[in-house]
Coordinates of C-alpha atoms (C1' of nucleotides) in Angstrom, one line a residue:
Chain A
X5 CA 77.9 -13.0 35.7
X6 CA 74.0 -13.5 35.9
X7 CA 72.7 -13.2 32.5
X8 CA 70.1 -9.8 32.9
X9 CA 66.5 -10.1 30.8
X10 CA 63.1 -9.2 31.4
X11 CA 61.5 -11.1 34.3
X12 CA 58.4 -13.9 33.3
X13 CA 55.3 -12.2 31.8
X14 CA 57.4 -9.0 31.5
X15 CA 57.9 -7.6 27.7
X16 CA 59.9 -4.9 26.2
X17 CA 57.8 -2.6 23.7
X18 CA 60.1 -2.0 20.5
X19 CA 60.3 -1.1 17.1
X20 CA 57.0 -1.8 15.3
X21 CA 55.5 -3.0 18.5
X22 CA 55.9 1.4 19.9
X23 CA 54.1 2.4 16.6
X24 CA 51.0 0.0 17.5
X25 CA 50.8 1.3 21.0
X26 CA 51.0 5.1 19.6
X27 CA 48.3 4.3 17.3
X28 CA 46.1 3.3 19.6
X29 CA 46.7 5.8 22.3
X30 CA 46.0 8.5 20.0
X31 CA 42.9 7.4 19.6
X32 CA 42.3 6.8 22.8
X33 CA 42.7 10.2 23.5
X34 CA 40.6 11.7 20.8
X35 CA 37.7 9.4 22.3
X36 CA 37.9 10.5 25.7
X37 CA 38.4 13.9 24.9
X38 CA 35.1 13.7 22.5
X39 CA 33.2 12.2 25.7
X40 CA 34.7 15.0 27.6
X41 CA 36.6 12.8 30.1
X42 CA 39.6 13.6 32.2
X43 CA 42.8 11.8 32.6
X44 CA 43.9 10.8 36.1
X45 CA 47.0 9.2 36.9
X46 CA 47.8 7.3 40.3
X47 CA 50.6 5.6 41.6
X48 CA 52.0 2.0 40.8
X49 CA 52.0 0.9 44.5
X50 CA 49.6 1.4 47.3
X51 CA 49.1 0.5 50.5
X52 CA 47.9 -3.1 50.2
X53 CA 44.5 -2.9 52.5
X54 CA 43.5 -0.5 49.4
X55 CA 43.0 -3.8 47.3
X56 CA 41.9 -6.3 50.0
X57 CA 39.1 -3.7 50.7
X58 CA 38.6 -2.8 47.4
X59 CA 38.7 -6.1 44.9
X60 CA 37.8 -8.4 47.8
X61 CA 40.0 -10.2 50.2
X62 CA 38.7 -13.7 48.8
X63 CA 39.1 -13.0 45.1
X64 CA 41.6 -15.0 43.1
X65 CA 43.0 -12.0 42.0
X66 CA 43.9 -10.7 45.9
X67 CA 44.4 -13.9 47.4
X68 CA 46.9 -15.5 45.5
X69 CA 48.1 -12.8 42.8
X70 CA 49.1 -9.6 44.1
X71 CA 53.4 -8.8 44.0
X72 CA 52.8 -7.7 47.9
X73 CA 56.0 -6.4 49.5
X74 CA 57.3 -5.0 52.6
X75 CA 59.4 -1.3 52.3
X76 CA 61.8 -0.6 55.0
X77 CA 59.1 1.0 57.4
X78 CA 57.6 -2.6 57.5
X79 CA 54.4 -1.1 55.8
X80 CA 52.6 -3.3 53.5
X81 CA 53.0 -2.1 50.2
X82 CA 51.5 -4.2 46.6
X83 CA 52.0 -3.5 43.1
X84 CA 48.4 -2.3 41.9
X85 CA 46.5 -5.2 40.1
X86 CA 43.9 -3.4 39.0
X87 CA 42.7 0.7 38.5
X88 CA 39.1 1.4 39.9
X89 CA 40.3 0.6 43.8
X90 CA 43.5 3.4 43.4
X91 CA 41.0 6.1 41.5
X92 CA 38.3 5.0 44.2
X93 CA 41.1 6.1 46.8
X94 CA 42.1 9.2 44.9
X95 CA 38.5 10.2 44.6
X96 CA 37.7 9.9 48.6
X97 CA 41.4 11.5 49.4
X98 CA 40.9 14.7 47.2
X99 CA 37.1 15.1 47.9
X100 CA 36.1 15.4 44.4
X101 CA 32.9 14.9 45.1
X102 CA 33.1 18.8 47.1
X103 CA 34.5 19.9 43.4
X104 CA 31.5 18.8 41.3
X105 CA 28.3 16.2 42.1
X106 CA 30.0 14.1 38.8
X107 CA 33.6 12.7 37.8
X108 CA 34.3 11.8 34.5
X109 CA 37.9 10.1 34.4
X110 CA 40.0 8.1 32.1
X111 CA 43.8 6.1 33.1
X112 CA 46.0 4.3 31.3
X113 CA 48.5 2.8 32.7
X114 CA 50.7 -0.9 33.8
X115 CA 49.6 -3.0 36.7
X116 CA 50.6 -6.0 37.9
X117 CA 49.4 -10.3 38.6
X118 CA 51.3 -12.7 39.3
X119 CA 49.8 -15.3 37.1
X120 CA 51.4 -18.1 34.6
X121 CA 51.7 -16.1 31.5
X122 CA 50.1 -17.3 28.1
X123 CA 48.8 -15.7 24.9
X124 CA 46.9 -12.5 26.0
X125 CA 48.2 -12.4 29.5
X126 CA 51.0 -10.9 31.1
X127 CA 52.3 -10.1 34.7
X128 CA 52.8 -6.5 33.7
X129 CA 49.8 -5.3 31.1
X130 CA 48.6 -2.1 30.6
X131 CA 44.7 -1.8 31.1
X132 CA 42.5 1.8 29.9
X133 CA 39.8 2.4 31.3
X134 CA 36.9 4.8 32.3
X135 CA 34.8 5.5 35.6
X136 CA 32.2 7.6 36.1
X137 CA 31.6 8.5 39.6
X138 CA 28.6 10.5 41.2
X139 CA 26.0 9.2 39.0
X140 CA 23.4 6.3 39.8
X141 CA 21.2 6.9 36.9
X142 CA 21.3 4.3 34.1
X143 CA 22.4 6.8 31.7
X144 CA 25.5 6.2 33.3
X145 CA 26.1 2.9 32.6
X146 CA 25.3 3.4 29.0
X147 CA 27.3 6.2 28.3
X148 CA 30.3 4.0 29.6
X149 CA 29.3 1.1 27.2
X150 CA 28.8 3.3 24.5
X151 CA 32.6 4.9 24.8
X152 CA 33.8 1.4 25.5
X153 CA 31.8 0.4 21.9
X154 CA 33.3 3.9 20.4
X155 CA 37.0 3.0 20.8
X156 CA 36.8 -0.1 18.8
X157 CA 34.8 1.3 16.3
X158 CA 37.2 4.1 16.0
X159 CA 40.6 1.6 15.5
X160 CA 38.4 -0.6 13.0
X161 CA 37.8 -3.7 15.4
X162 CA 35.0 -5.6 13.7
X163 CA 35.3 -9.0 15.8
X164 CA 33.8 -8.6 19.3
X165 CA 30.5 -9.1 20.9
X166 CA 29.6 -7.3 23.8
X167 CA 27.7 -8.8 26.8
X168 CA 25.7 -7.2 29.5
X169 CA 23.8 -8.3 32.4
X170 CA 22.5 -7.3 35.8
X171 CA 23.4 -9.1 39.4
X172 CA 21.2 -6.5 41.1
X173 CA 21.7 -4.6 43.8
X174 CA 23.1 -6.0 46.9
X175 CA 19.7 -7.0 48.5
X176 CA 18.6 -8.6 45.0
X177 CA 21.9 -10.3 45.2
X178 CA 21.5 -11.6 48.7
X179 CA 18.0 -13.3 47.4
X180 CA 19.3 -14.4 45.1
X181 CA 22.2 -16.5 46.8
X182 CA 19.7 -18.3 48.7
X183 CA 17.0 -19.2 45.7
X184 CA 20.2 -20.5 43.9
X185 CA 21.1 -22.2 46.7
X186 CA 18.1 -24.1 47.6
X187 CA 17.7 -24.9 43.6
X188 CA 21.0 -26.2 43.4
X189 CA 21.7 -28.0 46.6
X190 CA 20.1 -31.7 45.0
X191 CA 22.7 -31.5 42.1
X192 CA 25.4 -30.4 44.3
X193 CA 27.4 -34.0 43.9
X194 CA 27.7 -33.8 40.3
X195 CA 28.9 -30.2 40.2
X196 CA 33.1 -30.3 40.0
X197 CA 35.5 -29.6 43.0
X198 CA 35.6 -26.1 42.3
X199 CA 32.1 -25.5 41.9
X200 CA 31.6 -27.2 45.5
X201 CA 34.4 -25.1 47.3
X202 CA 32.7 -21.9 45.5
X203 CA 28.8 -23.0 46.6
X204 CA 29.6 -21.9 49.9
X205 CA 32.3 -18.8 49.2
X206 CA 30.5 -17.3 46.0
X207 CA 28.2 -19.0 44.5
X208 CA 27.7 -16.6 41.4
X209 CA 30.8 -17.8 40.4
X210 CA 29.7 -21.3 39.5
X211 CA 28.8 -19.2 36.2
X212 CA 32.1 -19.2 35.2
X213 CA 33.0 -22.9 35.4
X214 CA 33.8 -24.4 32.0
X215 CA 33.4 -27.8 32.7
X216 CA 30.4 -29.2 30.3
X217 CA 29.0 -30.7 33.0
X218 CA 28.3 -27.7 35.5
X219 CA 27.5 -25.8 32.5
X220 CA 24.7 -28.2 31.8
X221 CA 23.6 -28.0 35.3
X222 CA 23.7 -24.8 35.3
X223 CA 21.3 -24.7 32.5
X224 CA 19.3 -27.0 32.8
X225 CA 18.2 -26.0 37.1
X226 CA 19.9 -22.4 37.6
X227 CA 17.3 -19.6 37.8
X228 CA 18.2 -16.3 36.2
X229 CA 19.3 -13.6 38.1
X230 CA 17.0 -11.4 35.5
X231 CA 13.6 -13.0 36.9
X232 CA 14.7 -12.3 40.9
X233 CA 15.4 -8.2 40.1
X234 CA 13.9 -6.2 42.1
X235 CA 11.3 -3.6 40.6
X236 CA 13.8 -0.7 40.7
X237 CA 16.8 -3.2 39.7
X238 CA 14.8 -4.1 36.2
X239 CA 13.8 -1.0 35.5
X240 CA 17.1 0.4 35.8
X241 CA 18.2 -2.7 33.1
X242 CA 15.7 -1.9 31.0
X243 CA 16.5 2.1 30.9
X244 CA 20.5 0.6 29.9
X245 CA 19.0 -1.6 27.3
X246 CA 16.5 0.7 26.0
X247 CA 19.7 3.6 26.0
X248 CA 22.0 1.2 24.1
X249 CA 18.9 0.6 21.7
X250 CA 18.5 3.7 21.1
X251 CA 22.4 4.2 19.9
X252 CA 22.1 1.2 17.8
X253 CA 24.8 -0.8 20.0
X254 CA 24.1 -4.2 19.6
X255 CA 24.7 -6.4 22.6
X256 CA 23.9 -9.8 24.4
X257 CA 22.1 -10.1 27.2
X258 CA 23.5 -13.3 28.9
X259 CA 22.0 -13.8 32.5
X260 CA 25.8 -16.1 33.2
X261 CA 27.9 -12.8 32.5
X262 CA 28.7 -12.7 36.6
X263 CA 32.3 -11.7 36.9
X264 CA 34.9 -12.3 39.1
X265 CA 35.5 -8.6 41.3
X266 CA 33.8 -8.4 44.4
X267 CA 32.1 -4.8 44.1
X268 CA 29.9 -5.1 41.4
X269 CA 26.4 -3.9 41.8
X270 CA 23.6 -3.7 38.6
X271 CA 24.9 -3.5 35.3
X272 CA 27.8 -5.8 34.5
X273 CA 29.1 -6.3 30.6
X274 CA 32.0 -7.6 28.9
X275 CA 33.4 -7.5 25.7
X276 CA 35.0 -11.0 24.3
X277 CA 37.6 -11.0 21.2
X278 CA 36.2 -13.5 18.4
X279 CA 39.4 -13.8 17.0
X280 CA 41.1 -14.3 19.9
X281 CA 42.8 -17.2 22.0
X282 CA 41.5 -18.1 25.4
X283 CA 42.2 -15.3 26.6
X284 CA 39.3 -13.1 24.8
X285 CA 38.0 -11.3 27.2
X286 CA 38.8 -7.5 26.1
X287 CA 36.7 -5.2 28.1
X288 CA 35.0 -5.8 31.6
X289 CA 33.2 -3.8 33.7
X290 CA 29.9 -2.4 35.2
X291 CA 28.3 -0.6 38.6
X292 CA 29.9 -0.3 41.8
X293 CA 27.8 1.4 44.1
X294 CA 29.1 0.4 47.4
X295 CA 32.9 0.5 46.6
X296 CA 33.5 4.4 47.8
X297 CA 32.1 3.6 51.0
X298 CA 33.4 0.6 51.9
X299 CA 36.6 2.4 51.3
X300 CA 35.5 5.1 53.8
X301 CA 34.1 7.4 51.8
X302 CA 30.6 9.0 51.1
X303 CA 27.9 6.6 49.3
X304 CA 28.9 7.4 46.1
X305 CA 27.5 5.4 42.9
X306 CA 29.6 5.0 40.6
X307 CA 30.1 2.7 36.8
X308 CA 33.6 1.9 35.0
X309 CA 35.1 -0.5 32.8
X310 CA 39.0 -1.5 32.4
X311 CA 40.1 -3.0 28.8
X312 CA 43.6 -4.6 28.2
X313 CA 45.9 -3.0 25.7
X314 CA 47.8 -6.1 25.3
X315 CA 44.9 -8.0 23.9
X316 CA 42.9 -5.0 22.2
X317 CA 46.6 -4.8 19.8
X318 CA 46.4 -8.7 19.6
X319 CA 42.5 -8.4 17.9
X320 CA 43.8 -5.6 16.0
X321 CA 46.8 -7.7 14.6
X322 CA 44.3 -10.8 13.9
X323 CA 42.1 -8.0 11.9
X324 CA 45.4 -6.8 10.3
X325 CA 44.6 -3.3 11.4
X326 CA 48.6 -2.3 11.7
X327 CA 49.1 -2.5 7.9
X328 CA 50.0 0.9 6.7
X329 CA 53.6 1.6 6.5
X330 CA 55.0 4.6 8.8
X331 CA 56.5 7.1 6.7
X332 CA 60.1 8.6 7.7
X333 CA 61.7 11.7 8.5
X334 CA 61.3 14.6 6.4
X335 CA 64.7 15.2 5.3
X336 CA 68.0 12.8 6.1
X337 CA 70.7 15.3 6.1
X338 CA 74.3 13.6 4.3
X339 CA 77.5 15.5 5.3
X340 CA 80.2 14.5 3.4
X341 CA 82.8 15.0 6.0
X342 CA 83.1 16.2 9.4
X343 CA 83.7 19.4 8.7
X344 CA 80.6 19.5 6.4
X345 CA 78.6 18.8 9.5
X346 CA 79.7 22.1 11.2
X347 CA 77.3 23.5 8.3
X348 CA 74.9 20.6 8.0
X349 CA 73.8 20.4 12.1
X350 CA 72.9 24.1 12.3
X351 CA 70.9 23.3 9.2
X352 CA 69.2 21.0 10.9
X353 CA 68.5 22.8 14.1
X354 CA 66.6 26.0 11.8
X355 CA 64.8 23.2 10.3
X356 CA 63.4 21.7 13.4
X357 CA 62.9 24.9 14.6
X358 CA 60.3 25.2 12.3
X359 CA 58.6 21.5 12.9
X360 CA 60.4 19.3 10.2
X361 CA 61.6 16.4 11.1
X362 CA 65.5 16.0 10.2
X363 CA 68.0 12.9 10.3
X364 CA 72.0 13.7 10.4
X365 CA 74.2 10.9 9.9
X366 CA 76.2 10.5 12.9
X367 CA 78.8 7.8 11.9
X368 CA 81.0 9.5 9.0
X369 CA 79.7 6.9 6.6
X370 CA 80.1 6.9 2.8
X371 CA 77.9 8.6 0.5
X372 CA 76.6 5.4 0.0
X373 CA 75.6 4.2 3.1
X374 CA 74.2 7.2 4.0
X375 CA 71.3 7.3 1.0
X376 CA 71.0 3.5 1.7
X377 CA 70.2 4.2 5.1
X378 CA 67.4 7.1 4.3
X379 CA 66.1 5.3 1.8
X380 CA 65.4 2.3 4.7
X381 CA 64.5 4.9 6.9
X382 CA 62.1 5.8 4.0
X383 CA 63.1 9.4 3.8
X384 CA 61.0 11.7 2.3
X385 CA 63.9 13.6 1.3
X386 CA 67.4 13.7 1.2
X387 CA 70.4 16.4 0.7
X388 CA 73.7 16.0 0.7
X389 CA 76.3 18.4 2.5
X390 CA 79.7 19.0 1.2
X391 CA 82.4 21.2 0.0
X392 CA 80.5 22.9 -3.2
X393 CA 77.2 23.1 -1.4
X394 CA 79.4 24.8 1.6
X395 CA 81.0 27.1 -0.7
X396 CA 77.9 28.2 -2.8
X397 CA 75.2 28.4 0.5
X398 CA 72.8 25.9 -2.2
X399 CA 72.3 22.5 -1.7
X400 CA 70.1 19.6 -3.8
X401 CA 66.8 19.0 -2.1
X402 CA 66.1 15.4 -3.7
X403 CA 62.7 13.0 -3.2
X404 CA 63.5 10.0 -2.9
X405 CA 59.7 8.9 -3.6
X406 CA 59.3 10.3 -7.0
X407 CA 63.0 11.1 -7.2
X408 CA 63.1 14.8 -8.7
X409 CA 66.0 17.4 -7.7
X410 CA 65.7 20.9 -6.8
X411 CA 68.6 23.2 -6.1
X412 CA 67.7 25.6 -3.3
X413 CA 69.6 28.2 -0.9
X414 CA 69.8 27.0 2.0
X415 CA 67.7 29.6 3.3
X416 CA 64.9 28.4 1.2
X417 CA 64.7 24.8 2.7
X418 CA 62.5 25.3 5.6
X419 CA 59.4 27.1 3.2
X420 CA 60.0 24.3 0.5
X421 CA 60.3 21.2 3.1
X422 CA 56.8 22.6 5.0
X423 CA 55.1 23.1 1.7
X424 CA 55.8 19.3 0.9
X425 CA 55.0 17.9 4.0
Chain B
rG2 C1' 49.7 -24.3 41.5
rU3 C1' 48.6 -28.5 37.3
rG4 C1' 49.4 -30.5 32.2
rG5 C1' 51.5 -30.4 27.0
rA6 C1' 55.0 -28.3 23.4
rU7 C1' 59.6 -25.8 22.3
rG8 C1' 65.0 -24.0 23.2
rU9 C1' 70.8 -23.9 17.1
rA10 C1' 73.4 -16.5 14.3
rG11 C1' 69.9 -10.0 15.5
rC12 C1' 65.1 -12.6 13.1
rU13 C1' 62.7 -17.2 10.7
rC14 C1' 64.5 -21.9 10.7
rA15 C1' 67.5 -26.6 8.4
rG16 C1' 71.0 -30.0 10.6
rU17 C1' 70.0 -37.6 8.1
rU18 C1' 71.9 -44.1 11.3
rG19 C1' 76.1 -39.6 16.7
rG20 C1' 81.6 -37.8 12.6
rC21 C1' 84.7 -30.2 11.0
rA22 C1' 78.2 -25.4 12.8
rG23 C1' 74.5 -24.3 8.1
rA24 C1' 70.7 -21.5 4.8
rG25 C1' 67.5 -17.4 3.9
rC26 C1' 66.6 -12.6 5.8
rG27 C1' 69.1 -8.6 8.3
rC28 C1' 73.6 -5.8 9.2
rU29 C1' 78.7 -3.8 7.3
rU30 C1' 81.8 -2.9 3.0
rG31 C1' 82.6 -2.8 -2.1
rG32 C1' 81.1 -3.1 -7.6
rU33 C1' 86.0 3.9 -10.9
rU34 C1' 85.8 10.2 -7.2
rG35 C1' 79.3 13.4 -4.8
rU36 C1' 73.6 10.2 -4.9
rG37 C1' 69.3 5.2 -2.4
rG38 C1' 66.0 1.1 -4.1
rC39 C1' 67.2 -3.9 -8.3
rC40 C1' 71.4 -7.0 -9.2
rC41 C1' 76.4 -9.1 -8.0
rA42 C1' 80.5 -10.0 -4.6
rA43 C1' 82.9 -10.2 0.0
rG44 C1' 82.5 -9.7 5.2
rU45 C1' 80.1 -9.7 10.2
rG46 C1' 77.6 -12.8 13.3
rG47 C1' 76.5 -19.0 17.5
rU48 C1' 79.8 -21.6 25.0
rC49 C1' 73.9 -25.4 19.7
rG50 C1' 69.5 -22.5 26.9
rU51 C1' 72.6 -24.4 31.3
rG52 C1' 74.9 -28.5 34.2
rG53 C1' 76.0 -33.6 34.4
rG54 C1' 76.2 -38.6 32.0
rU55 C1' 77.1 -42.4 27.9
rU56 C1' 80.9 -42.5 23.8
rC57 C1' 87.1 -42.5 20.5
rA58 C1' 83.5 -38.7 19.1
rA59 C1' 77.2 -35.4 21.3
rG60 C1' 73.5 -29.9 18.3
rU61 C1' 72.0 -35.2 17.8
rC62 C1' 71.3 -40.4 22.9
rC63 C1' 70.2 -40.3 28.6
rC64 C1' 69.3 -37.5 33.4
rA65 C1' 68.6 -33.0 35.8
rU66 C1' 67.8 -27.9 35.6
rC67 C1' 66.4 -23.1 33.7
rA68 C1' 63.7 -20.4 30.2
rU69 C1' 60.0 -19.6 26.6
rU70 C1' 55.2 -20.9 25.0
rC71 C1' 50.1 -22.9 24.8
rA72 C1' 46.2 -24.7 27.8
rC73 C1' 43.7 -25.3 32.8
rC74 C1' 42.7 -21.8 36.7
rC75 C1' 41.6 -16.6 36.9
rC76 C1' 41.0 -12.2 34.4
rA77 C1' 41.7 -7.2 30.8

RNA sequence: GUGGAUGUAGCUCAGUUGGCAGAGCGCUUGGUUGUGGCCCAAGUGGUCGUGGGUUCAAGUCCCAUCAUUCACCCCA
C-alpha cells in the first residue's frame, strides 16, 4: 500500500505548535474586537474568474499558481490564493453597502499556491487580515496600518519595520508608466531578462528585481513615483503620514515598495521580518479602489492588508515569545480500579459542570503511572479514587506544585478546586 | 520551473579503510501493598527513504528515483 502523509508544503499543527496558534488567535481577536471589526468567513473554493478578475490575470500568483480544478458540472472551480477578492465577492453578493455606507471586516483562514515550499512559505498557509470597505478617506488607510502595527505590539514582536508608499491613483499610475518608460528605455540592455519581459507587461515591477545591477539602475535613472502624484494623490499621502505621526508609528517611506497584486490604488505598505529568512515579508497591503467594480459592483473604495500566520509565529519563535510553559489540568483524577471509576467519572462530570478542568485515567494503570503521568501533564492537582475514599465519601485533594494534602468530602471539591484556580 | 544540501528508532543524531544496527532523549514496567518529580534497572522501538547495480559481504561504493529542506522566482 501507498504510504499516506501530508502533500508538499502541507503541515500538520500539533502539540506545542496548537498552543502557538491559540496564543496568537486570541489576541487577534481581542485586537479586532478593540477596533470594532467583524469577522467574515468565506469559502475555500470559488469560482475561478473571481481571482483572474480580482488579483489580475497576468500576476505570477494567477498565472502559474492557482490549484484550479474542474467539479463534475465542468465549472471552473480554484482553491482561494488569497482573501480580499472572496470578501470583495461577498461584499457585492450581500449588498453590504445597502446595510451601512462602511464595512469593517476581519478573516482568518487557509488558502492555497502552488509554489516550491521553503522557510516561510507553504502551499497551504493561513493569512489574517483586515478590509475596510466604504471609505476613501485617508483615515482609512491609517487606521488599517495602525491595527496592523497594534497586533505585533500586542504579541511582543520587536523586529519589523514597516514600509509605506503611494503608486497613485490609476491616472497618476498611467503617467507614470510612460515617464518611466521614456527614462528607462537607454538602459534597457543592461537591465536582466526579467526586467525586459516585465518593461512591457508591468513595468512597476522592475522594483522588485534583486539583481544588483537593476537595482543600481533603478537608482541611479528611476524617477519616484512620489514626485509624479497628482495634487489630490499627495495630499492624500501626506494626511496617511501625518495620521501615523500623529500615533507615533514609525514607518519608512520607500518610493520601490510597489507590490506584486494588480488592484492596488494609493497607499501601499508592508511589513518585513528582521529576523527572518528570505521570506520576511509579514504584512502587505494598501488601497484598492477600483477592485469592487471591476468585480461588478458599485465604485466602492476600499483599504486592507493580509499577514501570514506561518511567518508572524516564525518571528515570534526567533524573538523567543513562546517561552512560558502551559499549565495543566486542574485536577488528574486516579481510580484505583475499575470499579473506583464508577465513583471517580461522575466526580468528574460535577466538576466540569462547574468549569474545572479534570483528567481521568483511562488505561487501568498503576498508582504509579498515573501520578507520573499528571505530574508530566503538570497537574495542578491530583486525587486518588479507591476503596477507603469510596467507602468514607472523602478523598485527598493533593498539589502537586507545593505538594500539601487536604482531606475533603467529595462534595467539597468543586468550591475548594475553583478557589485555587 | 532552476540550483545547492539532506534522508539511519517517536525526536536529536553517531555509525571509521565495506564485516552482526548504535547512543541520548522519549515511551512502558519495576525498585515491598495507596502517592509524582531525582536516582537506579529492565523493556519497547528501525525493510538504514525507495528501486536497481558492484561485491563473498553495502547504512557505507555506483546509478536512478522519491521525499524533505534552503535559495532563486514570487509573495503573507
Amino acid at each position: 500500500m501507498q504510504e499516506l502523509k501530508s502533500i508538499k508544503g502541507t503541515h500538520d499543527i500539533l502539540n506545542s505548535g496548537i498552543a502557538k496558534w491559540q496564543k496568537v488567535e486570541k489576541v487577534l481577536q481581542k485586537v479586532f474586537a478593540s477596533f470594532c471589526y467583524q469577522e467574515i468567513r468565506t469559502p475555500v473554493f470559488e469560482n475561478t474568474a473571481l481571482f483572474a478578475r480580482g488579483v489580475g490575470e497576468f500576476s505570477d500568483i494567477v498565472s502559474k499558481e492557482m490549484y484550479t480544478f474542474s467539479d463534475k458540472g465542468g465549472e471552473s472551480l480554484t482553491l482561494r490564493p488569497e482573501l480580499t477578492a472572496s470578501v470583495a465577492r461577498a461584499y457585492i453578493q450581500h449588498h453590504f453597502w445597502q446595510d451601512a455606507p462602511v464595512h469593517k471586516l476581519w478573516y482568518l483562514g487557509a488558502l492555497f499556491r502552488q509554489e516550491r515550499p521553503q522557510a516561510g512559505r507553504q502551499r497551504q498557509f493561513h493569512q489574517y487580515g483586515v478590509e475596510v470597505i466604504g471609505s476613501a478617506l485617508p483615515e482609512a488607510d491609517a487606521e488599517v496600518i495602525a491595527l496592523a502595527c497594534s497586533i505585533y505590539r500586542e504579541l511582543g514582536l520587536r523586529n519589523y519595520v514597516l514600509h509605506i508608499n503611494s503608486i497613485g491613483s490609476t491616472d497618476t499610475r498611467k503617467r507614470y508608466t510612460e515617464i518611466l518608460k521614456k527614462t528607462l528605455e537607454p538602459h534597457k540592455n543592461s537591465l536582466c531578462e526579467t526586467c525586459n519581459t516585465r518593461f512591457e507587461g508591468n513595468i512597476l515591477r522592475l522594483f522588485d528585481c534583486k539583481n544588483p545591477g537593476c537595482a543600481e539602475i533603478l537608482k541611479n535613472y528611476a524617477p519616484s513615483i512620489l514626485d509624479h502624484l497628482s495634487s489630490e494623490d499627495a495630499e492624500h499621502f501626506t494626511r496617511v503620514r501625518e495620521l501615523l505621526d500623529v500615533m507615533a508609528i514609525p514607518y519608512e517611506v520607500n518610493p520601490a515598495l510597489v507590490r506584486g497584486l494588480d488592484y492596488y490604488t494609493r497607499t501601499t505598505f508592508e511589513i518585513k521580518g528582521t529576523a527572518l529568512g528570505a521570506q520576511d515579508a509579514l504584512c502587505g497591503g494598501g488601497r484598492y479602489d477600483k477592485l469592487l467594480m471591476e468585480l461588478g459592483g458599485p465604485e466602492t473604495p476600499a483599504v486592507g492588508f493580509a499577514a501570514g500566520m506561518e511567518r508572524l509565529i516564525l518571528a515570534m519563535e526567533a524573538e523567543g515569545l513562546f517561552t512560558e510553559e502551559e499549565a495543566g489540568m486542574d485536577l488528574y483524577l486516579a481510580p484505583m480500579d475499575s470499579h473506583a471509576l464508577n465513583t471517580a467519572m461522575p466526580i468528574a462530570q460535577t466538576l466540569r459542570d462547574a468549569g474545572i478542568s479534570v483528567y481521568v485515567d483511562l488505561l487501568g494503570r498503576s498508582l504509579k503511572a498515573m501520578l507520573r503521568e499528571a505530574n508530566r501533564k503538570k497537574a495542578k492537582h491530583t486525587a486518588v479514587i479507591g476503596d477507603d475514599e469510596i467507602k468514607n465519601r472523602r478523598l485527598q485533594l493533593k498539589s502537586m506544585f507545593n505538594n500539601t494534602v487536604s482531606e475533603l468530602p467529595f462534595e467539597d471539591l468543586a468550591d475548594a478546586l475553583k478557589h485555587k484556580k
